[in-house]
């Protein structure tokens, strides 16, 4: 699986004014590779991740996920692509407050109309040490547990691409590192492609490559592995 972005731009308009959030961004991420993108607030990190994950359409350039051009897909096909190919991990876990841990995962399979993966839900929860929490609701979980549920939910559709948006933001340093190590292990061991945008430089050694985004432009800073 490969994510390929070629000369991608994203322009937001506010009346007569324009703001270029992404400026000629090119990137390729392959299976088994975990890439970190760092940068100051307002540099374009969230826009970059949302565009890579087909949540936003680029103004210019091309994006391919597993050889499929994303930008020109109808909205329904983009939704299907996200359900089948992409797993999102957000900084606040974004769990549904009225669903227990098991149902947080099950709802993804219901949306994808995929009955085959039902047994995989329990396997994932056990894998992440959450088998004793299956009936609990988000407000009954610790911050680290909520993020582990979020990672399991991101993986339940067996995606090819994992996108993580500031996954350590609401966690202390130890739990934050544990969460990033879990994401990295899934990417490396299961052959996923992964991107994480983050402010947390303490976890960059877990990643294979580190890139910086500044004023909407992407620059490779170092290769870790």
PDB file of N, CA, C and O in Angstrom, residues 185-216:
ATOM      1  N   UNK A 185       3.866   0.001  16.393  1.00  0.00           N
ATOM      2  CA  UNK A 185       3.933  -1.461  16.317  1.00  0.00           C
ATOM      3  C   UNK A 185       2.928  -2.003  15.310  1.00  0.00           C
ATOM      4  O   UNK A 185       3.246  -2.916  14.533  1.00  0.00           O
ATOM      5  N   UNK A 186       1.716  -1.452  15.317  1.00  0.00           N
ATOM      6  CA  UNK A 186       0.703  -1.909  14.357  1.00  0.00           C
ATOM      7  C   UNK A 186       1.140  -1.623  12.928  1.00  0.00           C
ATOM      8  O   UNK A 186       0.958  -2.449  12.026  1.00  0.00           O
ATOM      9  N   UNK A 187       1.728  -0.462  12.710  1.00  0.00           N
ATOM     10  CA  UNK A 187       2.178  -0.089  11.364  1.00  0.00           C
ATOM     11  C   UNK A 187       3.303  -1.003  10.903  1.00  0.00           C
ATOM     12  O   UNK A 187       3.281  -1.532   9.778  1.00  0.00           O
ATOM     13  N   UNK A 188       4.276  -1.232  11.763  1.00  0.00           N
ATOM     14  CA  UNK A 188       5.439  -2.031  11.368  1.00  0.00           C
ATOM     15  C   UNK A 188       5.121  -3.518  11.265  1.00  0.00           C
ATOM     16  O   UNK A 188       5.559  -4.194  10.325  1.00  0.00           O
ATOM     17  N   UNK A 189       4.332  -4.021  12.202  1.00  0.00           N
ATOM     18  CA  UNK A 189       4.074  -5.467  12.234  1.00  0.00           C
ATOM     19  C   UNK A 189       3.002  -5.898  11.242  1.00  0.00           C
ATOM     20  O   UNK A 189       3.056  -7.015  10.729  1.00  0.00           O
ATOM     21  N   UNK A 190       2.053  -5.023  10.964  1.00  0.00           N
ATOM     22  CA  UNK A 190       0.956  -5.390  10.059  1.00  0.00           C
ATOM     23  C   UNK A 190       1.111  -4.786   8.669  1.00  0.00           C
ATOM     24  O   UNK A 190       0.226  -4.931   7.824  1.00  0.00           O
ATOM     25  N   UNK A 191       2.212  -4.082   8.423  1.00  0.00           N
ATOM     26  CA  UNK A 191       2.480  -3.548   7.099  1.00  0.00           C
ATOM     27  C   UNK A 191       1.551  -2.441   6.666  1.00  0.00           C
ATOM     28  O   UNK A 191       1.193  -2.344   5.491  1.00  0.00           O
ATOM     29  N   UNK A 192       1.163  -1.589   7.616  1.00  0.00           N
ATOM     30  CA  UNK A 192       0.342  -0.431   7.281  1.00  0.00           C
ATOM     31  C   UNK A 192       1.246   0.736   6.891  1.00  0.00           C
ATOM     32  O   UNK A 192       2.444   0.736   7.167  1.00  0.00           O
ATOM     33  N   UNK A 193       0.667   1.739   6.263  1.00  0.00           N
ATOM     34  CA  UNK A 193       1.345   3.022   6.087  1.00  0.00           C
ATOM     35  C   UNK A 193       0.774   3.966   7.130  1.00  0.00           C
ATOM     36  O   UNK A 193      -0.432   3.940   7.394  1.00  0.00           O
ATOM     37  N   UNK A 194       1.620   4.787   7.753  1.00  0.00           N
ATOM     38  CA  UNK A 194       1.128   5.628   8.839  1.00  0.00           C
ATOM     39  C   UNK A 194       1.726   7.015   8.848  1.00  0.00           C
ATOM     40  O   UNK A 194       2.908   7.199   8.540  1.00  0.00           O
ATOM     41  N   UNK A 195       0.893   7.998   9.201  1.00  0.00           N
ATOM     42  CA  UNK A 195       1.349   9.382   9.373  1.00  0.00           C
ATOM     43  C   UNK A 195       0.803   9.890  10.695  1.00  0.00           C
ATOM     44  O   UNK A 195      -0.376   9.698  11.010  1.00  0.00           O
ATOM     45  N   UNK A 196       1.658  10.562  11.451  1.00  0.00           N
ATOM     46  CA  UNK A 196       1.242  11.208  12.693  1.00  0.00           C
ATOM     47  C   UNK A 196       1.655  12.668  12.645  1.00  0.00           C
ATOM     48  O   UNK A 196       2.822  12.979  12.385  1.00  0.00           O
ATOM     49  N   UNK A 197       0.716  13.585  12.887  1.00  0.00           N
ATOM     50  CA  UNK A 197       1.101  14.977  13.098  1.00  0.00           C
ATOM     51  C   UNK A 197       1.153  15.199  14.603  1.00  0.00           C
ATOM     52  O   UNK A 197       0.304  14.703  15.347  1.00  0.00           O
ATOM     53  N   UNK A 198       2.179  15.920  15.049  1.00  0.00           N
ATOM     54  CA  UNK A 198       2.388  16.032  16.491  1.00  0.00           C
ATOM     55  C   UNK A 198       3.228  17.252  16.845  1.00  0.00           C
ATOM     56  O   UNK A 198       4.023  17.741  16.027  1.00  0.00           O
ATOM     57  N   UNK A 199       3.033  17.749  18.068  1.00  0.00           N
ATOM     58  CA  UNK A 199       3.926  18.739  18.669  1.00  0.00           C
ATOM     59  C   UNK A 199       4.958  18.057  19.565  1.00  0.00           C
ATOM     60  O   UNK A 199       5.927  18.681  19.998  1.00  0.00           O
ATOM     61  N   UNK A 200       4.732  16.777  19.861  1.00  0.00           N
ATOM     62  CA  UNK A 200       5.481  16.079  20.904  1.00  0.00           C
ATOM     63  C   UNK A 200       6.783  15.496  20.350  1.00  0.00           C
ATOM     64  O   UNK A 200       6.804  14.397  19.787  1.00  0.00           O
ATOM     65  N   UNK A 201       7.871  16.234  20.516  1.00  0.00           N
ATOM     66  CA  UNK A 201       9.157  15.785  19.977  1.00  0.00           C
ATOM     67  C   UNK A 201       9.746  14.611  20.751  1.00  0.00           C
ATOM     68  O   UNK A 201      10.688  13.972  20.291  1.00  0.00           O
ATOM     69  N   UNK A 202       9.178  14.301  21.925  1.00  0.00           N
ATOM     70  CA  UNK A 202       9.703  13.202  22.737  1.00  0.00           C
ATOM     71  C   UNK A 202       9.408  11.833  22.125  1.00  0.00           C
ATOM     72  O   UNK A 202      10.007  10.838  22.544  1.00  0.00           O
ATOM     73  N   UNK A 203       8.483  11.753  21.156  1.00  0.00           N
ATOM     74  CA  UNK A 203       8.118  10.453  20.577  1.00  0.00           C
ATOM     75  C   UNK A 203       8.618  10.289  19.148  1.00  0.00           C
ATOM     76  O   UNK A 203       8.330   9.281  18.498  1.00  0.00           O
ATOM     77  N   UNK A 204       9.401  11.238  18.660  1.00  0.00           N
ATOM     78  CA  UNK A 204       9.815  11.188  17.257  1.00  0.00           C
ATOM     79  C   UNK A 204      10.755  10.022  16.966  1.00  0.00           C
ATOM     80  O   UNK A 204      10.823   9.540  15.834  1.00  0.00           O
ATOM     81  N   UNK A 205      11.473   9.528  17.989  1.00  0.00           N
ATOM     82  CA  UNK A 205      12.384   8.413  17.776  1.00  0.00           C
ATOM     83  C   UNK A 205      11.650   7.117  17.457  1.00  0.00           C
ATOM     84  O   UNK A 205      12.244   6.161  16.968  1.00  0.00           O
ATOM     85  N   UNK A 206      10.334   7.078  17.703  1.00  0.00           N
ATOM     86  CA  UNK A 206       9.528   5.895  17.398  1.00  0.00           C
ATOM     87  C   UNK A 206       9.206   5.834  15.901  1.00  0.00           C
ATOM     88  O   UNK A 206       8.867   4.779  15.373  1.00  0.00           O
ATOM     89  N   UNK A 207       9.348   6.956  15.223  1.00  0.00           N
ATOM     90  CA  UNK A 207       8.962   7.052  13.811  1.00  0.00           C
ATOM     91  C   UNK A 207      10.148   6.755  12.888  1.00  0.00           C
ATOM     92  O   UNK A 207      11.303   6.798  13.304  1.00  0.00           O
ATOM     93  N   UNK A 208       9.831   6.457  11.634  1.00  0.00           N
ATOM     94  CA  UNK A 208      10.872   6.144  10.650  1.00  0.00           C
ATOM     95  C   UNK A 208      11.423   7.397   9.990  1.00  0.00           C
ATOM     96  O   UNK A 208      12.602   7.464   9.653  1.00  0.00           O
ATOM     97  N   UNK A 209      10.553   8.361   9.755  1.00  0.00           N
ATOM     98  CA  UNK A 209      10.962   9.635   9.150  1.00  0.00           C
ATOM     99  C   UNK A 209      10.263  10.766   9.868  1.00  0.00           C
ATOM    100  O   UNK A 209       9.146  10.606  10.351  1.00  0.00           O
ATOM    101  N   UNK A 210      10.924  11.914   9.906  1.00  0.00           N
ATOM    102  CA  UNK A 210      10.336  13.109  10.494  1.00  0.00           C
ATOM    103  C   UNK A 210      10.379  14.223   9.460  1.00  0.00           C
ATOM    104  O   UNK A 210      11.427  14.504   8.876  1.00  0.00           O
ATOM    105  N   UNK A 211       9.222  14.841   9.236  1.00  0.00           N
ATOM    106  CA  UNK A 211       9.131  15.952   8.304  1.00  0.00           C
ATOM    107  C   UNK A 211       8.572  17.158   9.036  1.00  0.00           C
ATOM    108  O   UNK A 211       7.832  17.019  10.010  1.00  0.00           O
ATOM    109  N   UNK A 212       8.927  18.336   8.552  1.00  0.00           N
ATOM    110  CA  UNK A 212       8.412  19.568   9.142  1.00  0.00           C
ATOM    111  C   UNK A 212       7.540  20.286   8.128  1.00  0.00           C
ATOM    112  O   UNK A 212       7.877  20.356   6.935  1.00  0.00           O
ATOM    113  N   UNK A 213       6.424  20.815   8.603  1.00  0.00           N
ATOM    114  CA  UNK A 213       5.582  21.634   7.756  1.00  0.00           C
ATOM    115  C   UNK A 213       5.619  23.051   8.298  1.00  0.00           C
ATOM    116  O   UNK A 213       5.483  23.291   9.497  1.00  0.00           O
ATOM    117  N   UNK A 214       5.877  23.982   7.406  1.00  0.00           N
ATOM    118  CA  UNK A 214       5.968  25.385   7.777  1.00  0.00           C
ATOM    119  C   UNK A 214       5.431  26.222   6.632  1.00  0.00           C
ATOM    120  O   UNK A 214       5.843  26.040   5.484  1.00  0.00           O
ATOM    121  N   UNK A 215       4.486  27.090   6.968  1.00  0.00           N
ATOM    122  CA  UNK A 215       3.847  27.922   5.938  1.00  0.00           C
ATOM    123  C   UNK A 215       3.303  27.067   4.794  1.00  0.00           C
ATOM    124  O   UNK A 215       3.381  27.444   3.621  1.00  0.00           O
ATOM    125  N   UNK A 216       2.773  25.887   5.163  1.00  0.00           N
ATOM    126  CA  UNK A 216       2.128  25.040   4.172  1.00  0.00           C
ATOM    127  C   UNK A 216       3.055  24.213   3.318  1.00  0.00           C
ATOM    128  O   UNK A 216       2.612  23.489   2.422  1.00  0.00           O
TER     129      UNK A 216
END
